[in-house]
Short mmCIF file of C-alpha atoms in Angstrom, two decimals:
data_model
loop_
_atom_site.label_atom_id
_atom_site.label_comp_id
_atom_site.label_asym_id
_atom_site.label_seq_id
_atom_site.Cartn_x
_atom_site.Cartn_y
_atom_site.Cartn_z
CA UNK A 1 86.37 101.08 107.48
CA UNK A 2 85.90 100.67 110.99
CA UNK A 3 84.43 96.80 112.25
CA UNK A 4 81.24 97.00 114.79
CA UNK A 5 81.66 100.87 116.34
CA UNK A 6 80.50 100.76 119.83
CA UNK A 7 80.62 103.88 122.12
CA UNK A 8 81.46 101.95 125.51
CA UNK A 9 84.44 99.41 124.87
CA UNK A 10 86.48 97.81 127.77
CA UNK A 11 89.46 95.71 128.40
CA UNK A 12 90.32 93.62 131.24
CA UNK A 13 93.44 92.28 132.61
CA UNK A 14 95.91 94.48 130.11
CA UNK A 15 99.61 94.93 130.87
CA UNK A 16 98.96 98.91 130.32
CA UNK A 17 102.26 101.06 128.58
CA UNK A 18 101.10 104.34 129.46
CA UNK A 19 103.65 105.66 126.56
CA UNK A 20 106.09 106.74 129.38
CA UNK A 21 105.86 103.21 131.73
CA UNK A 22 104.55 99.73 132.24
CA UNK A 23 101.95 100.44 135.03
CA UNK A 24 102.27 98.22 137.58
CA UNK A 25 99.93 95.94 137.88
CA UNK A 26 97.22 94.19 135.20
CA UNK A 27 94.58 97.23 134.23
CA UNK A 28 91.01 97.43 132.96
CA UNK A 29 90.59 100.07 130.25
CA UNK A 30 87.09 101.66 129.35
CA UNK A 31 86.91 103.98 126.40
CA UNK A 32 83.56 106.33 125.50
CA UNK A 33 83.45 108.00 122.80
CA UNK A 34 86.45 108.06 121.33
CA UNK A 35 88.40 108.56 124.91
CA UNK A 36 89.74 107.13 127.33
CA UNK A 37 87.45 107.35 130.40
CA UNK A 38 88.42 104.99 132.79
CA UNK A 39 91.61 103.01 133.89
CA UNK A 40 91.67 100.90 136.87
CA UNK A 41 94.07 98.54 138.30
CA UNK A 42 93.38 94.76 139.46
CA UNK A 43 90.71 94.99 141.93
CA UNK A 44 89.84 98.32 141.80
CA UNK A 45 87.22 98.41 139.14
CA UNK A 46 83.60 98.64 139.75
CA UNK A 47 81.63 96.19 137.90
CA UNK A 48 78.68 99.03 137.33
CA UNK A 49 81.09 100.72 135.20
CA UNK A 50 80.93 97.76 132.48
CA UNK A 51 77.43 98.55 132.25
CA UNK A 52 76.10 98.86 128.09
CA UNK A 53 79.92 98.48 127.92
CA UNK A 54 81.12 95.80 125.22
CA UNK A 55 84.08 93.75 126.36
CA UNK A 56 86.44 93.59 123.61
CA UNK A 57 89.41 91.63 125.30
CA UNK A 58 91.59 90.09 128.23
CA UNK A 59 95.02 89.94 128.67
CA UNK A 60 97.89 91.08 126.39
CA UNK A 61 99.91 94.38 126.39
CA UNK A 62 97.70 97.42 125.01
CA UNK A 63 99.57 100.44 123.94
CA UNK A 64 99.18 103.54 122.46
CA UNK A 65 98.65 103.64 118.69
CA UNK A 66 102.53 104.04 117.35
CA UNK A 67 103.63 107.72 116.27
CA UNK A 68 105.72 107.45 113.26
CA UNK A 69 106.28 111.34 113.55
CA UNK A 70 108.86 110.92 110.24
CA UNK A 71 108.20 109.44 106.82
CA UNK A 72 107.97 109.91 103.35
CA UNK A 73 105.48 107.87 102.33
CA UNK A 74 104.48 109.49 98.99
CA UNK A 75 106.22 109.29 96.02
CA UNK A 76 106.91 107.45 92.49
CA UNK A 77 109.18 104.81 91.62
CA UNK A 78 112.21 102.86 93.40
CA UNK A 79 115.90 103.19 94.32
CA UNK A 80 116.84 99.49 93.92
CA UNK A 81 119.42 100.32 91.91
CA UNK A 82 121.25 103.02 94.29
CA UNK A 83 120.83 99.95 96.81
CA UNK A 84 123.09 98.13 94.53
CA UNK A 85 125.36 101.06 94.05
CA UNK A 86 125.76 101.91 97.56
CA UNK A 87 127.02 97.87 98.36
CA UNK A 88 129.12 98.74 95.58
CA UNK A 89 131.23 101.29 97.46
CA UNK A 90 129.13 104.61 95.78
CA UNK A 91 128.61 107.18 98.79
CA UNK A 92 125.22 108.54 99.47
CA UNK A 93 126.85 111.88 98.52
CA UNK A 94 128.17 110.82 95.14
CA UNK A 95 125.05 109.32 94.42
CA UNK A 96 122.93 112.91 94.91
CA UNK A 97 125.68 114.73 92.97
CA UNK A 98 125.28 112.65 90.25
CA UNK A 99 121.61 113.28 89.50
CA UNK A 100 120.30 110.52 91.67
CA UNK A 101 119.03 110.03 95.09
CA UNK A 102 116.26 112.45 95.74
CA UNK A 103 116.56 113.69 92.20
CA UNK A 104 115.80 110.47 90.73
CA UNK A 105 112.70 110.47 92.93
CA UNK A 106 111.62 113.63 91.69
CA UNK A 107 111.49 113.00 87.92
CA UNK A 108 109.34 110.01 88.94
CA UNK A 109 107.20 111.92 91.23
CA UNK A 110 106.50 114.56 89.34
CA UNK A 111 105.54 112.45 86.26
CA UNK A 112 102.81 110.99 88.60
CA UNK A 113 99.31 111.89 88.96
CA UNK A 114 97.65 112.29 91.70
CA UNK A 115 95.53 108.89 91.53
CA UNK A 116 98.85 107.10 90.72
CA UNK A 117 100.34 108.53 94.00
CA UNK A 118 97.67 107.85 96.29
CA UNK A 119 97.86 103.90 94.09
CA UNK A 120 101.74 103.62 95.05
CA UNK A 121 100.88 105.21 98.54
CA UNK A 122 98.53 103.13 99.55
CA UNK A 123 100.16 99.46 100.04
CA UNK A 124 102.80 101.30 102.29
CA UNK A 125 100.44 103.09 104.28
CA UNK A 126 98.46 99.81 104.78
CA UNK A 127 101.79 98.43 105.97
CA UNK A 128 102.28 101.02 108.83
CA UNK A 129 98.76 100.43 109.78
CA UNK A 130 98.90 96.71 110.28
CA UNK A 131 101.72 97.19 112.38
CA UNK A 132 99.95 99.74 114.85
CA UNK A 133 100.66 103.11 113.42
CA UNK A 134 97.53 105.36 114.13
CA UNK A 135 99.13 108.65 113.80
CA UNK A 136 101.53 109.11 111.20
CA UNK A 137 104.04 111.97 109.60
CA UNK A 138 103.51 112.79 105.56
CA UNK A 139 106.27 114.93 104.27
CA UNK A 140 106.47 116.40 100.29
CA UNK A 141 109.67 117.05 98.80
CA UNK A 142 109.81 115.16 96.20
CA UNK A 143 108.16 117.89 94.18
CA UNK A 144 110.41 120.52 94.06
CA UNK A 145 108.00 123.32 92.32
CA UNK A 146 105.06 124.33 93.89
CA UNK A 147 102.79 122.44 91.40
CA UNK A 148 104.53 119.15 92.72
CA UNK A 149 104.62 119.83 95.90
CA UNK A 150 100.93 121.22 96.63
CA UNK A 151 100.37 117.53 94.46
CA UNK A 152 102.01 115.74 97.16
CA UNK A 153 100.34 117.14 100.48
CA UNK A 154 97.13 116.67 98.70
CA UNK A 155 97.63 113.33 97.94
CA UNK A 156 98.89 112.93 102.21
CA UNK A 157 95.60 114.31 102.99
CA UNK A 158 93.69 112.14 101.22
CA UNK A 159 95.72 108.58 102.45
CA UNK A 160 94.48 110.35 105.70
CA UNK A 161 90.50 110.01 104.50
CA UNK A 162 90.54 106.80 102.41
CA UNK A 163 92.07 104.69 105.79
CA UNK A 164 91.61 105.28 109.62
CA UNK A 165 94.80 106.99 110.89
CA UNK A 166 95.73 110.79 111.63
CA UNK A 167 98.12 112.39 108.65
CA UNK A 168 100.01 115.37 109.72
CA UNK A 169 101.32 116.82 106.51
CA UNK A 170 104.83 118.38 106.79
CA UNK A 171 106.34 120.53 103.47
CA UNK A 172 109.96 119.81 102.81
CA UNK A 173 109.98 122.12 99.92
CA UNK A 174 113.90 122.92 101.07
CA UNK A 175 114.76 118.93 100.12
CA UNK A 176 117.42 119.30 97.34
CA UNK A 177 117.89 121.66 94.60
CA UNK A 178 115.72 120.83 91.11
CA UNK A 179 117.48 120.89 87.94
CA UNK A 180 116.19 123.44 86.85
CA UNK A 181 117.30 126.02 89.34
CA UNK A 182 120.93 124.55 89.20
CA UNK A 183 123.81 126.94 90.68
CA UNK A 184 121.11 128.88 91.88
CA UNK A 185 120.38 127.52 95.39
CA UNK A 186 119.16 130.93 96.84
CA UNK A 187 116.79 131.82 93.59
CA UNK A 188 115.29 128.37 95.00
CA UNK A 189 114.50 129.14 98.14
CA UNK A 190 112.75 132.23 97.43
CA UNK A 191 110.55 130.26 95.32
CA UNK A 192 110.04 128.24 98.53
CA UNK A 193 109.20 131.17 100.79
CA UNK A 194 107.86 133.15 98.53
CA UNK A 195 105.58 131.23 96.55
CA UNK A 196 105.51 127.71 98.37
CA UNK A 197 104.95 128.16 101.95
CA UNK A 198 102.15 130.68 100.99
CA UNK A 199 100.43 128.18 98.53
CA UNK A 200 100.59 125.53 101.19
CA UNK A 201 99.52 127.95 103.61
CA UNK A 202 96.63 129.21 101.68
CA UNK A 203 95.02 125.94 100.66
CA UNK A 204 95.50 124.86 104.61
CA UNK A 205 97.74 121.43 103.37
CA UNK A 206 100.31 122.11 105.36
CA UNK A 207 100.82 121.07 109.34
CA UNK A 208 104.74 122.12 109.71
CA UNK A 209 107.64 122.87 107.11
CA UNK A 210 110.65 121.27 107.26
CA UNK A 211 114.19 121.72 105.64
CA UNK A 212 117.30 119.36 105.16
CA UNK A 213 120.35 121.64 106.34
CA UNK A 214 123.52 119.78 104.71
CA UNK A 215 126.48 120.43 102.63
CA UNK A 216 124.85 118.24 100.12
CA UNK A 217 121.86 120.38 100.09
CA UNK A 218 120.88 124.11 101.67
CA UNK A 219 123.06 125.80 104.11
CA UNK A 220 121.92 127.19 107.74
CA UNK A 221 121.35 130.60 106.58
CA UNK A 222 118.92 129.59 103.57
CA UNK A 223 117.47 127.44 106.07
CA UNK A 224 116.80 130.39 108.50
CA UNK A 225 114.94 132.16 105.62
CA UNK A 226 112.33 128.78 105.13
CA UNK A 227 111.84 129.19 108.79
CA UNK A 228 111.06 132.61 108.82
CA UNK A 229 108.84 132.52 106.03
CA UNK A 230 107.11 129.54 107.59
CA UNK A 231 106.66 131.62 111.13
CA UNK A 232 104.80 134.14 108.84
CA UNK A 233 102.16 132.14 108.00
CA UNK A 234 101.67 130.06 111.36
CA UNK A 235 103.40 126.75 110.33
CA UNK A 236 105.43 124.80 112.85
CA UNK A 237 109.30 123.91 112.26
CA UNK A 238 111.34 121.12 111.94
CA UNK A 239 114.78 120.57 110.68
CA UNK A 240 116.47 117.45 109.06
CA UNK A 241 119.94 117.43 110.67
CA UNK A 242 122.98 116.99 111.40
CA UNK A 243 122.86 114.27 109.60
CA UNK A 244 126.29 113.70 107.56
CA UNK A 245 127.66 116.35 109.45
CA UNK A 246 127.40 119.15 112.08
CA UNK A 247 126.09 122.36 110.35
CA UNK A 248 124.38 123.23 113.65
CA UNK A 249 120.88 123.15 112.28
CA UNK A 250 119.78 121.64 115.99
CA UNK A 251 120.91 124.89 117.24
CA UNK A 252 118.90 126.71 114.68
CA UNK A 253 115.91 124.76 115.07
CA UNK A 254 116.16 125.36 118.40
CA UNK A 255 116.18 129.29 118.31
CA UNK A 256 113.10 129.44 115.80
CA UNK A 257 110.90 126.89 118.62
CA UNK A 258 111.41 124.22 116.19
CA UNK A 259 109.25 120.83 117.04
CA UNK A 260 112.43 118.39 116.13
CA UNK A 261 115.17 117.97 114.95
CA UNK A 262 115.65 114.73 112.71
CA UNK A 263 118.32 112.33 112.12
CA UNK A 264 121.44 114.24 114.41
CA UNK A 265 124.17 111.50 114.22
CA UNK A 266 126.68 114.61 113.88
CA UNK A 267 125.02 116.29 117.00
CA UNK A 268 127.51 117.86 119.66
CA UNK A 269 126.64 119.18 122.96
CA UNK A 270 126.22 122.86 121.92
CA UNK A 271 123.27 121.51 119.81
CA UNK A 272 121.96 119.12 123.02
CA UNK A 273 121.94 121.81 125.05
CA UNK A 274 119.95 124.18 122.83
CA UNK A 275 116.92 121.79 122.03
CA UNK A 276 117.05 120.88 125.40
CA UNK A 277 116.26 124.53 126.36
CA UNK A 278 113.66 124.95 123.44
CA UNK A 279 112.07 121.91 124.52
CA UNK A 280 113.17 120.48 120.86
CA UNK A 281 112.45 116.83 120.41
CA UNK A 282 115.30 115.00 119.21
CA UNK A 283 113.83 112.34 116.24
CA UNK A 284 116.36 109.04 116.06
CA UNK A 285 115.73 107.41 112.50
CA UNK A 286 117.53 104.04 112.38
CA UNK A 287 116.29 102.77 109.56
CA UNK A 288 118.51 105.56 107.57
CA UNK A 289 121.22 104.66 109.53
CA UNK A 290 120.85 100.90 109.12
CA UNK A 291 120.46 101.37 105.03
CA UNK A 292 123.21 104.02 104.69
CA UNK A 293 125.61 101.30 107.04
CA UNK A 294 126.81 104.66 108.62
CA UNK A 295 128.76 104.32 111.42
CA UNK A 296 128.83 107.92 113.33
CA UNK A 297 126.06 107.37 116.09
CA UNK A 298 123.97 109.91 116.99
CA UNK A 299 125.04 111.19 121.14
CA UNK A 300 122.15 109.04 123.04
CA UNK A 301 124.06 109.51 126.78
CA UNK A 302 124.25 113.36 125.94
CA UNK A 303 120.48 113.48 124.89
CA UNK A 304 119.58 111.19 128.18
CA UNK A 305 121.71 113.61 130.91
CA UNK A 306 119.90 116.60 129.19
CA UNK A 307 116.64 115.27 129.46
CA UNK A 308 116.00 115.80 125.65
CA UNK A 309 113.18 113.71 124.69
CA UNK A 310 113.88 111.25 121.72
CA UNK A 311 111.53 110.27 119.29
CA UNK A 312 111.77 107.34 116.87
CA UNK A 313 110.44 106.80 113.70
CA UNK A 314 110.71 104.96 110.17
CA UNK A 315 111.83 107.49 108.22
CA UNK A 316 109.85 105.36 105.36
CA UNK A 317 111.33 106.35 102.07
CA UNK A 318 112.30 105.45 98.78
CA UNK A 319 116.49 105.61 99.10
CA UNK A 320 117.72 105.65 102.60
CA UNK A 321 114.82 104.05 104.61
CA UNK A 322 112.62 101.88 102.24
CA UNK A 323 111.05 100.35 106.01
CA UNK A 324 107.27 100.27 106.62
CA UNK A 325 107.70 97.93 109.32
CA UNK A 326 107.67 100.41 113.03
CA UNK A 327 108.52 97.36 115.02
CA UNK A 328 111.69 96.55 113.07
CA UNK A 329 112.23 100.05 113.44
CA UNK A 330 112.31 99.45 117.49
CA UNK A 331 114.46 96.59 117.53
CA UNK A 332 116.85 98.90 115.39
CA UNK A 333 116.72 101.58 117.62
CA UNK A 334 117.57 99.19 120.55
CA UNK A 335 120.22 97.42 118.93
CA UNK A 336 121.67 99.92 116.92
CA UNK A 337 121.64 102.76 118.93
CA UNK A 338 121.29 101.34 122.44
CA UNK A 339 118.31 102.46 123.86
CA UNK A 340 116.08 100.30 125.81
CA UNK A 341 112.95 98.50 124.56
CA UNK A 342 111.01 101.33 126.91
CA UNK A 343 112.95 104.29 125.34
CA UNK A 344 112.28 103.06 122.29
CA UNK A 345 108.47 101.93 122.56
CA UNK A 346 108.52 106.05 124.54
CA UNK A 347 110.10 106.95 121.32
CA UNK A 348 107.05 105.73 118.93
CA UNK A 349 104.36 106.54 121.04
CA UNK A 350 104.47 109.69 123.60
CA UNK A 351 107.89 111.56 122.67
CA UNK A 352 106.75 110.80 118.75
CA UNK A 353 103.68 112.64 118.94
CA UNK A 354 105.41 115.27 120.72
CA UNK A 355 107.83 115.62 118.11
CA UNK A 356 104.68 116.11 115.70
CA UNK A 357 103.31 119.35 118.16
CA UNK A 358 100.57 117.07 119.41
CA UNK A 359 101.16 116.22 123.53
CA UNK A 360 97.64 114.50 123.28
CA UNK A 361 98.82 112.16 121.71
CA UNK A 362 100.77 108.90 121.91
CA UNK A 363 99.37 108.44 125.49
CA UNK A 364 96.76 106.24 127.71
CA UNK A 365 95.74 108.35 130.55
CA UNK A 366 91.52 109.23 131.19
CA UNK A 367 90.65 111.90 128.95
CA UNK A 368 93.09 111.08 126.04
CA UNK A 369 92.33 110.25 122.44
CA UNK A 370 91.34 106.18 122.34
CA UNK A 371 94.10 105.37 120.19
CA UNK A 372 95.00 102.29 121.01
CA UNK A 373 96.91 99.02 120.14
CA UNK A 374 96.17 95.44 121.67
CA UNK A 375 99.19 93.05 121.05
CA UNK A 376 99.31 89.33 121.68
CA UNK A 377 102.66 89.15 123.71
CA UNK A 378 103.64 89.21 127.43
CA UNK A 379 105.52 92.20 128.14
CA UNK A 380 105.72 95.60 126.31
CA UNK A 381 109.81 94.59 125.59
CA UNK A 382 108.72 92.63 123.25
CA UNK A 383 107.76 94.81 120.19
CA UNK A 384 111.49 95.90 120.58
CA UNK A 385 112.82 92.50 121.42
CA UNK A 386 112.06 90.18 118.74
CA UNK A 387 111.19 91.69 114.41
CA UNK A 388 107.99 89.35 113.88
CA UNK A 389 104.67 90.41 112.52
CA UNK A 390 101.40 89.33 113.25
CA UNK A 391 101.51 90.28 117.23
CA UNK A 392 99.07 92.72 116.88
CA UNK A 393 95.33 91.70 117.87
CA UNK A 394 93.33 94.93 117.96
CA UNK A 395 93.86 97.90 116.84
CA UNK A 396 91.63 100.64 117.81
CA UNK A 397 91.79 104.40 116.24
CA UNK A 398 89.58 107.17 118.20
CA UNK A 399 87.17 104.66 119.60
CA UNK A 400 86.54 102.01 117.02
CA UNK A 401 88.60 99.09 116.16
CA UNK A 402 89.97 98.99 112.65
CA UNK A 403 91.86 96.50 112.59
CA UNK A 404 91.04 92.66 114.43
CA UNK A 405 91.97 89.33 114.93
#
């Protein structure tokens, strides 16, 4: 529920991240509407333009709303206990082959209802919000039959009604192999283009498929078939990989227009120089990398002298990136990976909703969406610098603040 809806806000005296730069001087901000409509720097703006305007605020750093373009924020259950195994010395491949990681997840998933999903969804969603999220990535795949799966985008839509944020629904029917198609990896993904991607399609609960190209789960080939299917029926692309190693799903991304392509620690420069010509975003997910201790980084200096944009995002899920905290998921991206606080903050705002197909987003220029985040710090470095909640006074989703202190 949105507090005290106003159609004329404004803002004075903001240190202003565009979701590319810090502008350069202290800004006044008026939004109508829903959009931006005004942006002025110290001394420039015209005191008739305040007029039926309500001023909301002074000082602080306003932002776009974060774009976590990558999470899987529905689902049943807990992985505690692979936690535990993984400290134990258990790979995150030996875990899978066993019957657990995403497996595990899909018993528990699929033995939820709907209600129960949206009840489990809902405290993590909140969690995202509080920390500035106004645009946010849902992916299934922890369905693994059509049922389940068409259960799980429904249940993303919904989270996207029942609280003030934009859900972009993503199928990831091509996750893992279920049981019950065992040794029979390609009968499985003709269920997925055959029957899946056409449900999704039909019932309009799908914004983009995606598919995890790995040894551990479907091979490039198999991939290319999801993607074709999914061009059929006017769904966007995106590709988990290159994750634990180089199968050269970038590449392939990159041929089929693919938004992204998500995780690439195993990246080479064959598969930089592709997405770079396909305009492919490249999504960094640190949070996996931080929970899986891996140690291969992905190639940040390659992705910078090729001018591929980089996203960030939480990857929020059960096994390899239980994180609904964005900010953390800066400083990680800084400290882990190296880039700087403004690469990073570039990463969750502008490049994320990029990544997501949606330029319009993830910016504060005059005629954009008022998406917007008000934070009580000095500089925009911050968010990256120090993992502390609280910072964040306003919160404002197309026009109307949701979220105040």
């Amino acid at each position: 529920m949105s507090l005290s809806p106003q159609l004329r806000r404004l803002w004075r005296d903001v240190t202003l991240f565009d979701g590319l730069c810090v502008r350069p001087a202290p800004m006044t901000v008026l939004v109508e509407d829903g959009r931006v409509v005004g942006l002025w720097s110290q001394g420039e703006f015209d005191e008739h333009q305040a007029e039926a305007a309500i001023e909301c605020g002074r000082g602080g750093v306003m932002t776009p709303g974060l774009v976590d373009c990558h999470s899987h924020l529905v689902y049943a259950g807990n992985r505690a206990g692979e936690f535990e195994q993984r400290l134990e010395g258990v790979s995150y491949a030996e875990i899978a082959r066993a019957g657990g990681g995403i497996l595990s997840t899909v018993r528990a998933t699929r033995a939820a209802s709907e209600e129960q999903l949206v009840e489990a969804s809902l405290p993590r969603l909140d969690a995202l919000l509080a920390d500035g999220v106004t645009t946010l990535e849902i992916k299934s795949g922890y369905g693994l039959s059509v049922a389940d799966e068409l259960k799980m985008l429904r249940v993303a839509r919904r989270l996207g009604q029942l609280r003030p944020v934009r859900v972009l629904t993503t199928l990831l029917g091509a996750h893992a192999l279920p049981p019950e198609f065992a040794g029979d990896s390609d009968g499985y993904i003709a269920l997925v283009c055959n029957e899946m991607i056409p449900a999704a399609a039909a019932e309009g609960l799908a914004d983009a498929v995606d598919v995890f190209c790995e040894h551990i789960a479907f091979s490039p080939a198999q991939c290319e078939r999801v993607f074709q299917a999914a061009q059929r029926h006017g769904l966007a692309l995106k590709a988990h990989a290159e994750q634990l190693s180089n199968q050269g799903a970038s590449a392939l991304a990159a041929r089929y227009q693919g938004l992204s392509a998500d995780h690439i620690e195993f990246l080479d420069e064959a598969g930089v120089q592709a997405m770079a010509a396909a305009g492919t975003v490249a999504v960094l997910l640190p949070g996996a990398f931080h929970c899986l201790r891996e140690t291969q980084l992905p190639p940040i200096e390659l992705l910078r002298r090729h001018k591929v944009p980089m996203a960030v995002a939480s990857d929020a899920n059960p096994g390899t990136s239980p994180i609904c905290f964005p900010t953390l998921v800066l400083n990680l991206a800084c400290t882990l990976f190296r880039l700087t606080p403004r690469e990073a903050l570039s990463g969750m705002t502008a490049h994320g909703a990029r990544a997501l197909g949606r330029p319009d987003l993830g910016r504060i220029e005059v005629g954009s969406p008022a998406d917007l985040c008000l934070w009580d710090i000095q500089q925009p470095a911050e968010l990256a610098y120090a993992v502390q909640p609280g910072r964040l006074r306003q919160r404002i989703f197309k026009g109307d603040l949701t979220h105040a202190c």
